[in-house]
Short mmCIF file of C-alpha atoms and ligand atoms in Angstrom, two decimals:
data_model
loop_
_atom_site.label_atom_id
_atom_site.label_comp_id
_atom_site.label_asym_id
_atom_site.label_seq_id
_atom_site.Cartn_x
_atom_site.Cartn_y
_atom_site.Cartn_z
CA MET A 6 -3.20 -48.20 2.01
CA ALA A 7 -2.30 -45.79 -0.68
CA ARG A 8 -4.36 -43.06 -1.24
CA THR A 9 -5.30 -43.07 -5.19
CA PRO A 10 -3.86 -39.07 -5.61
CA ALA A 11 -6.75 -36.08 -5.82
CA TRP A 12 -6.94 -34.97 -10.01
CA PRO A 13 -6.09 -32.72 -11.28
CA PRO A 14 -2.75 -33.29 -9.47
CA ALA A 15 -2.15 -29.05 -7.84
CA SER A 16 1.72 -29.01 -9.70
CA LEU A 17 0.02 -28.55 -12.71
CA PRO A 18 0.49 -25.49 -14.94
CA ARG A 19 -2.15 -22.84 -14.93
CA LEU A 20 -2.90 -21.21 -18.13
CA TYR A 21 -5.19 -17.59 -18.61
CA VAL A 22 -6.71 -17.91 -21.58
CA GLU A 23 -9.44 -15.22 -23.29
CA GLY A 24 -12.84 -18.56 -24.41
CA PRO A 25 -15.36 -19.16 -23.53
CA LEU A 26 -14.17 -22.21 -22.23
CA GLY A 27 -16.50 -25.26 -22.80
CA PRO A 28 -16.40 -29.29 -23.10
CA ASP A 29 -14.26 -30.11 -26.17
CA MET A 30 -13.16 -26.51 -26.73
CA PRO A 31 -10.16 -26.36 -29.32
CA ILE A 32 -8.28 -23.77 -27.69
CA ALA A 33 -4.56 -22.33 -29.73
CA LEU A 34 -2.49 -20.67 -27.57
CA ASP A 35 -0.58 -17.71 -28.22
CA ARG A 36 2.89 -17.45 -28.22
CA ALA A 37 4.47 -16.89 -25.31
CA GLN A 38 2.18 -19.41 -23.58
CA ALA A 39 3.03 -21.81 -25.92
CA ASN A 40 7.46 -20.78 -25.66
CA TYR A 41 6.73 -21.38 -21.44
CA LEU A 42 4.90 -25.16 -21.63
CA GLY A 43 7.00 -26.61 -24.81
CA ASN A 44 9.86 -24.79 -24.51
CA VAL A 45 9.99 -24.32 -20.49
CA LEU A 46 8.86 -26.72 -19.54
CA ARG A 47 8.80 -29.16 -21.95
CA LEU A 48 5.97 -30.12 -22.33
CA ALA A 49 4.61 -31.85 -25.50
CA THR A 50 1.29 -33.80 -26.97
CA GLY A 51 -1.08 -35.70 -24.49
CA ASP A 52 0.38 -33.60 -21.53
CA ASP A 53 -2.26 -32.19 -19.46
CA VAL A 54 -2.35 -28.09 -18.27
CA LEU A 55 -4.97 -26.13 -16.54
CA LEU A 56 -7.22 -23.45 -17.93
CA PHE A 57 -9.32 -20.48 -16.46
CA ASP A 58 -11.12 -17.75 -18.77
CA GLY A 59 -12.40 -15.95 -15.77
CA ARG A 60 -15.23 -17.09 -15.69
CA HIS A 61 -16.18 -20.26 -16.11
CA GLY A 62 -14.44 -21.72 -13.03
CA GLU A 63 -10.93 -23.98 -13.71
CA TRP A 64 -10.79 -26.67 -17.08
CA HIS A 65 -8.72 -30.09 -17.29
CA ALA A 66 -6.75 -29.25 -20.65
CA ARG A 67 -5.15 -31.83 -23.10
CA ILE A 68 -1.92 -30.51 -25.40
CA THR A 69 -3.36 -31.69 -28.80
CA ALA A 70 -0.84 -30.07 -31.35
CA ALA A 71 2.62 -28.68 -29.87
CA SER A 72 5.81 -27.23 -32.23
CA LYS A 73 8.27 -24.47 -31.29
CA LYS A 74 5.60 -21.93 -31.72
CA ALA A 75 2.60 -22.73 -31.27
CA MET A 76 0.26 -25.02 -29.45
CA GLN A 77 -3.10 -26.49 -29.57
CA VAL A 78 -5.34 -27.18 -26.39
CA HIS A 79 -8.81 -29.45 -25.67
CA ALA A 80 -10.32 -28.47 -22.82
CA VAL A 81 -11.74 -31.94 -21.84
CA THR A 82 -14.02 -30.99 -18.22
CA GLN A 83 -14.17 -28.69 -15.52
CA VAL A 84 -12.76 -29.09 -11.92
CA ARG A 85 -13.33 -26.16 -10.27
CA GLU A 86 -16.67 -24.13 -10.18
CA GLN A 87 -16.22 -19.97 -11.12
CA GLU A 88 -15.40 -18.12 -7.62
CA THR A 89 -16.86 -15.31 -6.19
CA VAL A 90 -14.32 -13.23 -4.89
CA PRO A 91 -15.02 -10.73 -2.17
CA ASP A 92 -16.08 -7.89 -2.95
CA VAL A 93 -13.52 -5.67 -2.25
CA THR A 94 -11.64 -2.42 -4.03
CA LEU A 95 -8.60 -1.48 -3.01
CA ALA A 96 -8.22 2.11 -3.96
CA PHE A 97 -4.13 3.16 -4.27
CA ALA A 98 -2.59 5.87 -4.86
CA PRO A 99 -0.35 4.80 -7.53
CA VAL A 100 3.92 4.37 -6.60
CA LYS A 101 7.18 4.27 -8.47
CA LYS A 102 6.81 1.56 -11.37
CA GLY A 103 8.57 -1.70 -9.57
CA LYS A 104 6.60 -1.65 -7.01
CA VAL A 105 3.48 -0.84 -8.22
CA ASP A 106 3.75 -4.23 -9.80
CA PHE A 107 3.99 -5.80 -6.64
CA LEU A 108 1.06 -4.25 -5.21
CA ILE A 109 -1.20 -5.12 -8.04
CA GLU A 110 0.60 -8.90 -7.63
CA LYS A 111 -0.17 -9.01 -3.99
CA ALA A 112 -3.99 -7.63 -4.53
CA VAL A 113 -4.82 -9.79 -6.29
CA GLU A 114 -2.92 -12.75 -4.13
CA LEU A 115 -4.74 -11.67 -1.24
CA GLY A 116 -8.05 -12.03 -3.36
CA VAL A 117 -9.14 -8.19 -3.39
CA ARG A 118 -11.81 -8.34 -6.54
CA HIS A 119 -11.73 -4.79 -7.89
CA LEU A 120 -8.26 -2.10 -8.38
CA GLN A 121 -8.81 1.65 -8.61
CA PRO A 122 -5.90 4.28 -9.11
CA VAL A 123 -5.82 7.60 -6.85
CA ILE A 124 -4.03 10.48 -8.13
CA THR A 125 -3.58 12.31 -5.19
CA GLU A 126 -2.36 15.92 -4.45
CA ARG A 127 1.53 13.81 -3.77
CA THR A 128 1.16 10.85 -6.11
CA ILE A 129 4.31 10.60 -8.18
CA VAL A 130 3.06 8.42 -10.77
CA ARG A 131 0.14 9.96 -12.31
CA SER A 132 -1.07 7.41 -14.97
CA LEU A 133 -0.24 4.28 -15.21
CA ASN A 134 0.20 1.27 -18.18
CA LEU A 135 -3.09 -0.50 -17.59
CA ASP A 136 -2.39 -3.13 -20.15
CA ARG A 137 1.06 -3.93 -18.03
CA MET A 138 -0.71 -4.34 -14.58
CA ARG A 139 -3.73 -6.39 -16.05
CA ALA A 140 -0.65 -8.96 -17.67
CA HIS A 141 0.65 -9.03 -13.84
CA ILE A 142 -2.74 -9.92 -12.58
CA ILE A 143 -3.29 -12.48 -14.91
CA GLU A 144 0.10 -13.39 -13.88
CA ALA A 145 -0.69 -13.77 -10.36
CA ALA A 146 -3.93 -15.44 -10.80
CA GLU A 147 -2.13 -18.42 -13.01
CA GLN A 148 -0.28 -18.45 -9.87
CA CYS A 149 -1.93 -18.67 -6.94
CA GLY A 150 -4.60 -20.75 -8.08
CA ARG A 151 -8.03 -17.45 -8.70
CA THR A 152 -10.71 -18.67 -11.44
CA ALA A 153 -11.79 -14.86 -10.79
CA LEU A 154 -9.41 -11.81 -12.52
CA ALA A 155 -9.19 -8.99 -10.85
CA THR A 156 -10.54 -5.79 -12.69
CA ILE A 157 -8.24 -2.40 -12.68
CA ALA A 158 -10.50 0.77 -13.87
CA GLN A 159 -8.42 4.52 -14.88
CA PRO A 160 -6.60 6.24 -12.40
CA ILE A 161 -8.88 9.08 -11.43
CA LYS A 162 -7.94 12.14 -9.16
CA LEU A 163 -9.20 12.11 -4.70
CA GLU A 164 -11.95 14.68 -4.74
CA ARG A 165 -13.92 13.82 -8.37
CA TRP A 166 -13.55 9.31 -6.96
CA LEU A 167 -14.64 10.62 -3.39
CA SER A 168 -18.00 12.45 -5.39
CA THR A 169 -19.07 9.31 -7.48
CA ARG A 170 -17.61 6.34 -5.35
CA GLY A 171 -21.16 6.60 -3.61
CA ASP A 172 -21.39 5.68 0.36
CA GLY A 173 -19.93 2.17 0.47
CA ALA A 174 -17.51 0.92 2.80
CA LEU A 175 -14.49 3.15 3.20
CA TYR A 176 -11.41 1.79 5.14
CA PHE A 177 -9.63 4.52 5.06
CA ALA A 178 -5.78 3.99 5.94
CA ASP A 179 -4.37 6.93 7.93
CA GLU A 180 -0.92 6.98 8.51
CA ASN A 181 -1.78 9.45 11.24
CA GLY A 182 -4.22 7.79 13.23
CA GLY A 183 -7.56 5.72 13.04
CA ALA A 184 -9.78 2.86 14.79
CA ASN A 185 -7.89 -0.74 15.00
CA ALA A 186 -8.99 -2.03 11.51
CA LEU A 187 -10.15 -5.37 12.90
CA GLU A 188 -12.72 -3.64 15.36
CA ARG A 189 -14.02 -1.32 12.05
CA TYR A 190 -14.32 -3.93 9.45
CA ALA A 191 -17.73 -4.84 8.30
CA PRO A 192 -18.40 -7.85 5.53
CA PRO A 193 -17.77 -6.49 2.08
CA PRO A 194 -18.26 -4.84 -0.33
CA ALA A 195 -15.99 -2.69 1.04
CA THR A 196 -13.37 -0.79 -0.08
CA ILE A 197 -9.85 0.55 1.16
CA LEU A 198 -8.31 3.82 0.30
CA THR A 199 -4.12 3.63 0.85
CA GLY A 200 -2.25 6.93 -0.12
CA PRO A 201 1.35 7.65 -1.66
CA GLU A 202 5.27 7.93 -0.32
CA GLY A 203 3.93 11.33 0.45
CA GLY A 204 1.04 10.71 2.52
CA PHE A 205 -2.28 12.37 2.12
CA THR A 206 -2.20 16.67 2.76
CA ASP A 207 -4.40 17.24 5.33
CA LYS A 208 -6.87 18.72 3.11
CA GLU A 209 -6.86 15.23 1.10
CA ARG A 210 -7.60 13.68 4.78
CA GLY A 211 -10.13 15.86 6.07
CA ALA A 212 -12.17 15.71 2.60
CA ILE A 213 -11.85 11.68 3.04
CA ARG A 214 -13.26 11.73 6.14
CA ALA A 215 -15.71 13.93 6.11
CA THR A 216 -17.30 10.93 3.16
CA PRO A 217 -20.11 8.91 3.94
CA GLY A 218 -19.06 4.80 4.67
CA ALA A 219 -15.47 6.38 5.56
CA THR A 220 -13.70 5.25 8.53
CA ALA A 221 -10.21 6.19 9.18
CA ILE A 222 -8.24 2.75 10.09
CA SER A 223 -4.70 2.82 11.86
CA LEU A 224 -2.18 -0.19 11.09
CA GLY A 225 -0.40 0.26 13.76
CA PRO A 226 2.08 2.30 15.25
CA ARG A 227 5.29 2.25 12.22
CA ILE A 228 4.58 4.45 9.25
CA LEU A 229 4.63 1.76 6.85
CA ARG A 230 4.97 1.76 2.76
CA ALA A 231 2.42 2.58 0.25
CA GLU A 232 3.07 -0.72 -1.69
CA THR A 233 2.93 -2.03 2.78
CA ALA A 234 -0.06 -0.79 3.96
CA ALA A 235 -1.79 -1.70 0.96
CA LEU A 236 -1.11 -5.30 1.37
CA ALA A 237 -1.06 -5.17 5.66
CA ALA A 238 -5.16 -3.66 5.43
CA ILE A 239 -6.02 -6.07 2.72
CA ALA A 240 -4.77 -9.13 4.39
CA THR A 241 -6.23 -7.03 8.12
CA TYR A 242 -9.93 -7.12 5.77
CA MET A 243 -9.64 -10.87 4.45
CA ALA A 244 -8.47 -12.19 7.84
CA GLY A 245 -11.59 -10.53 9.55
CA ALA A 246 -14.30 -9.92 7.49
CA GLY A 247 -13.17 -11.59 3.98
CA ASP A 248 -12.75 -14.80 2.61
CA TRP A 249 -9.84 -16.12 4.85
CA SER A 250 -12.20 -18.05 7.50
CA ASP A 251 -14.76 -19.01 5.27
N1 SAM S 3 3.75 11.23 4.82
C1 SAM S 3 3.82 9.78 5.45
C2 SAM S 3 4.81 9.99 6.50
O1 SAM S 3 6.00 9.84 5.72
O2 SAM S 3 4.67 9.84 7.83
C3 SAM S 3 3.92 8.37 4.83
C4 SAM S 3 3.34 7.96 3.63
S1 SAM S 3 3.46 6.29 4.26
C5 SAM S 3 4.00 6.05 2.90
C6 SAM S 3 2.17 5.63 2.16
C7 SAM S 3 0.78 5.48 3.31
O3 SAM S 3 0.36 4.11 3.72
C8 SAM S 3 -0.31 6.38 3.80
O4 SAM S 3 -0.37 7.61 2.63
C9 SAM S 3 -1.33 5.96 4.73
O5 SAM S 3 -2.81 4.98 3.65
C10 SAM S 3 -0.74 4.04 4.69
N2 SAM S 3 0.38 3.59 5.75
C11 SAM S 3 1.24 4.04 6.40
N3 SAM S 3 1.28 3.90 7.71
C12 SAM S 3 0.08 3.82 8.18
C13 SAM S 3 0.01 3.54 9.33
N4 SAM S 3 0.88 2.96 9.86
N5 SAM S 3 -1.36 3.53 9.72
C14 SAM S 3 -2.41 3.67 8.85
N6 SAM S 3 -1.72 3.49 7.54
C15 SAM S 3 -0.37 3.98 7.16
#
């Protein structure tokens, strides 16, 4: 006997809205969202979408008014509870523009809760457009099905960050070698730290290793690009101690 298809179908478009989302809540979409649903996906009044606001889970909503430049939707029912993503922070030395976008997007898909840009001696990119980063965070969350948005902080110098971060578990991806990550990872909260294209200086390496809670980890015998290292470290953490085996 054919199974009743699950509702809502996973194929429904998912959009992040400021919210707050609640029953019978009218939401005016912004121009870009109206254009995407109306002109790209050709959706119209009466069609269904999924909404999330980063705090109240995921909601089935219906388009109640649509024009070329504007669209109104109405939240109907909550279809998924608000998730709790693992308390994992990626502290990363920003890399060049296209690659940092990739790094942010992958960190969100892999389930990171917080992103902390860290400026090291050899960091080439010393400032970030956080609005652009937040737009990538939202886009990645819409695509991967997160209901919790990742947060991103202002860039901070490495020394200052080390002295203010507290003594929580810090997994320092050291290209000069370290422990077998999977043997050392402990359940969250945890921070993963990766360096810039030029790597860490010996002085920085010494300061990081001396930080309370720090463990140098190896990501294998090859030298990974900074964005690959961040992705590999998060993936192994999520598989070994994160929420991939929940
Ligand atoms: N200066 C380094 C070199 O050429 O030897 C390259 C740095 S690598 C491009 C950027 C960052 O990725 C490093 O600072 C480190 O955090 C991480 N990384 C790369 N390969 C790694 C490995 N095999 N084990 C641990 N971390 C690695």
